[in-house]
CSV table of C-alpha atoms in Angstrom, one decimal:
chain,number,residue,atom,x,y,z
A,1,MET,CA,187.1,-43.8,61.6
A,2,CYS,CA,190.7,-42.2,62.6
A,3,GLY,CA,194.4,-42.8,61.2
A,4,GLY,CA,197.4,-41.1,62.0
A,5,LEU,CA,201.4,-41.1,60.7
A,6,LYS,CA,203.9,-39.8,62.7
A,7,LEU,CA,206.5,-38.3,60.4
A,8,ARG,CA,210.2,-37.8,61.4
A,9,GLY,CA,212.9,-35.7,59.3
A,10,ARG,CA,212.3,-33.1,57.1
A,11,LEU,CA,208.5,-32.9,55.6
A,12,ASP,CA,207.8,-31.0,52.5
A,13,VAL,CA,204.1,-29.8,53.7
A,14,ALA,CA,202.9,-28.7,50.4
A,15,ARG,CA,203.7,-32.3,48.5
A,16,LEU,CA,202.2,-34.2,51.3
A,17,ARG,CA,199.2,-32.0,50.7
A,18,GLN,CA,199.3,-32.8,47.0
A,19,ALA,CA,200.1,-36.5,48.0
A,20,LEU,CA,196.8,-36.5,50.4
A,21,GLN,CA,194.6,-34.6,47.5
A,22,ALA,CA,195.7,-36.8,44.7
A,23,VAL,CA,194.5,-39.9,47.0
A,24,VAL,CA,191.3,-38.0,47.3
A,25,ASP,CA,191.1,-37.8,43.4
A,26,HIS,CA,191.7,-40.9,43.0
A,27,HIS,CA,189.1,-42.7,45.5
A,28,PRO,CA,185.2,-41.5,44.3
A,29,SER,CA,184.2,-42.7,47.9
A,30,LEU,CA,186.0,-39.8,49.2
A,31,ARG,CA,184.4,-37.2,47.1
A,32,THR,CA,181.0,-38.8,48.1
A,33,THR,CA,177.8,-37.2,49.8
A,34,PHE,CA,174.7,-38.5,50.8
A,35,HIS,CA,171.0,-37.3,50.1
A,36,ALA,CA,167.8,-37.9,51.0
A,37,GLY,CA,164.6,-36.9,49.3
A,38,GLU,CA,160.9,-36.2,50.9
A,39,SER,CA,159.8,-39.4,50.4
A,40,GLY,CA,162.8,-40.9,52.4
A,41,GLU,CA,164.9,-42.3,49.3
A,42,VAL,CA,168.6,-42.0,49.7
A,43,TRP,CA,171.2,-41.5,46.9
A,44,GLN,CA,174.6,-40.7,47.1
A,45,ARG,CA,176.5,-38.3,44.9
A,46,VAL,CA,180.1,-38.6,43.7
A,47,HIS,CA,181.4,-35.2,43.2
A,48,PRO,CA,184.1,-34.9,40.3
A,49,GLN,CA,186.0,-32.6,42.0
A,50,LEU,CA,186.6,-32.0,46.3
A,51,VAL,CA,189.7,-29.7,47.4
A,52,LEU,CA,190.8,-31.4,50.8
A,53,ASP,CA,191.9,-28.2,53.0
A,54,VAL,CA,194.8,-29.9,55.4
A,55,PRO,CA,195.5,-27.0,58.1
A,56,LEU,CA,199.1,-27.3,59.6
A,57,LEU,CA,199.1,-26.4,63.4
A,58,ASP,CA,202.5,-25.7,64.7
A,59,MET,CA,202.6,-26.8,68.5
A,60,THR,CA,206.3,-25.8,68.7
A,61,ALA,CA,206.0,-22.8,70.8
A,62,GLY,CA,207.0,-22.1,74.3
A,63,ARG,CA,208.8,-25.5,74.8
A,64,ALA,CA,211.2,-25.4,78.0
A,65,SER,CA,212.8,-28.9,77.7
A,66,ALA,CA,212.8,-32.1,75.8
A,67,GLU,CA,211.5,-34.0,78.4
A,68,ALA,CA,208.4,-31.6,79.3
A,69,SER,CA,208.1,-31.6,75.4
A,70,ALA,CA,207.2,-35.5,75.1
A,71,ASP,CA,204.6,-35.1,77.5
A,72,THR,CA,203.3,-31.5,76.3
A,73,THR,CA,203.4,-33.0,73.1
A,74,ALA,CA,201.2,-36.5,73.9
A,75,ALA,CA,198.9,-34.6,75.0
A,76,LEU,CA,198.6,-31.9,72.4
A,77,VAL,CA,198.4,-34.4,70.1
A,78,GLU,CA,195.5,-36.5,72.0
A,79,GLY,CA,193.9,-33.1,72.4
A,80,ALA,CA,194.4,-32.5,68.5
A,81,VAL,CA,192.8,-36.6,67.8
A,82,ALA,CA,189.6,-35.9,70.1
A,83,ARG,CA,188.9,-32.6,68.3
A,84,LEU,CA,189.2,-33.6,64.9
A,85,SER,CA,187.4,-37.1,65.6
A,86,HIS,CA,184.2,-35.6,67.4
A,87,GLU,CA,183.7,-33.0,65.4
A,88,PRO,CA,180.6,-33.7,63.3
A,89,PHE,CA,180.1,-34.7,59.4
A,90,ASP,CA,177.6,-33.1,57.0
A,91,LEU,CA,176.8,-35.9,55.2
A,92,THR,CA,175.1,-34.0,52.3
A,93,ARG,CA,177.9,-31.2,52.4
A,94,GLY,CA,181.1,-33.3,52.6
A,95,PRO,CA,184.0,-33.6,52.7
A,96,LEU,CA,183.4,-37.2,54.6
A,97,LEU,CA,187.3,-37.2,55.4
A,98,ARG,CA,189.4,-34.6,57.3
A,99,ALA,CA,193.1,-34.4,57.4
A,100,GLN,CA,195.0,-32.1,59.7
A,101,LEU,CA,198.9,-31.9,60.2
A,102,LEU,CA,200.7,-31.3,63.3
A,103,ARG,CA,204.0,-29.3,63.9
A,104,THR,CA,205.4,-31.1,67.3
A,105,ALA,CA,208.8,-30.0,66.6
A,106,PRO,CA,210.9,-29.1,63.5
A,107,ASP,CA,211.7,-32.4,62.1
A,108,GLU,CA,208.4,-33.9,63.7
A,109,HIS,CA,204.8,-34.0,62.5
A,110,HIS,CA,201.9,-35.7,62.9
A,111,LEU,CA,199.1,-36.1,60.2
A,112,LEU,CA,195.8,-37.0,61.6
A,113,VAL,CA,193.2,-38.1,59.0
A,114,VAL,CA,189.7,-38.9,59.9
A,115,VAL,CA,187.0,-40.4,57.6
A,116,HIS,CA,183.5,-41.1,58.2
A,117,HIS,CA,182.5,-44.6,58.8
A,118,ILE,CA,179.8,-44.6,55.8
A,119,VAL,CA,182.3,-43.9,53.0
A,120,CYS,CA,185.4,-46.1,54.4
A,121,ASP,CA,186.2,-48.9,57.0
A,122,GLU,CA,189.1,-49.5,59.1
A,123,TRP,CA,190.8,-51.8,56.5
A,124,SER,CA,190.4,-49.0,54.0
A,125,VAL,CA,192.0,-46.1,56.2
A,126,GLN,CA,195.5,-48.2,56.1
A,127,LEU,CA,195.1,-48.3,52.1
A,128,ILE,CA,194.4,-44.9,52.5
A,129,ILE,CA,197.2,-44.3,54.4
A,130,ASP,CA,199.9,-47.1,52.4
A,131,GLU,CA,198.8,-44.7,49.6
A,132,LEU,CA,199.7,-41.4,50.7
A,133,ALA,CA,202.7,-42.6,51.8
A,134,ARG,CA,203.5,-44.1,48.3
A,135,ARG,CA,202.3,-40.8,46.4
A,136,TYR,CA,204.5,-38.7,48.7
A,137,ARG,CA,207.6,-40.5,48.4
A,138,ALA,CA,207.4,-40.3,44.7
A,139,ALA,CA,206.5,-36.6,45.0
A,140,VAL,CA,209.5,-36.0,46.9
A,141,LEU,CA,212.1,-37.9,44.9
A,142,GLY,CA,210.2,-36.4,41.4
A,143,GLU,CA,208.8,-39.6,40.2
A,144,THR,CA,205.8,-40.4,38.9
A,145,VAL,CA,203.3,-43.1,40.9
A,146,GLN,CA,200.8,-45.1,38.7
A,147,MET,CA,198.1,-46.5,41.1
A,148,PRO,CA,195.6,-49.3,40.1
A,149,GLU,CA,192.2,-48.0,40.0
A,150,PRO,CA,190.6,-49.9,42.8
A,151,ALA,CA,189.3,-53.3,42.2
A,152,ILE,CA,185.9,-52.9,43.6
A,153,THR,CA,184.2,-49.5,44.7
A,154,TYR,CA,182.2,-48.8,48.1
A,155,ALA,CA,179.2,-49.0,45.8
A,156,ASP,CA,180.0,-52.3,45.0
A,157,TYR,CA,180.7,-53.2,48.9
A,158,ALA,CA,177.5,-51.6,49.7
A,159,HIS,CA,175.3,-53.7,47.3
A,160,TRP,CA,177.5,-57.2,48.0
A,161,GLN,CA,176.6,-56.5,52.0
A,162,LYS,CA,173.0,-55.7,51.0
A,163,GLN,CA,172.6,-58.6,49.0
A,164,TRP,CA,173.7,-60.7,51.8
A,165,ILE,CA,171.4,-59.6,54.7
A,166,ASP,CA,168.5,-60.1,52.0
A,167,THR,CA,169.5,-64.3,51.7
């Protein structure tokens, strides 16, 4: 699952990274890895902490004109999305979420987020991005944001889905 944000204006990269880390800290599924035993049983492990690396790739070097840079920017962003989304996940090591920040102009960035479908569905990616936006806005304004605990967990969803399939 892939999602992204195009961010225009001044960006506080450190606060954006902190906000994304807070999202990871808030959602156990984003800190989960999966393991298989010798007899084939599979289990999940929710890690108490998982530090997410969010590299910044500056794509602003060598731009000649605004028109050329718009075409170049689109191609560079598409290439970054393809690379990030096609990189395989290691379910046993994690993390099962990757993020990369692209600087395409001094006042324009693209945040790319890729999450393995075993821990997140398309609807949940949008919830993650919405929560990230709330947390970043609060961090920039010096406010504290209190997010409610998720009403259900991914494990609840998987259990309900298994029950539905078994009936």
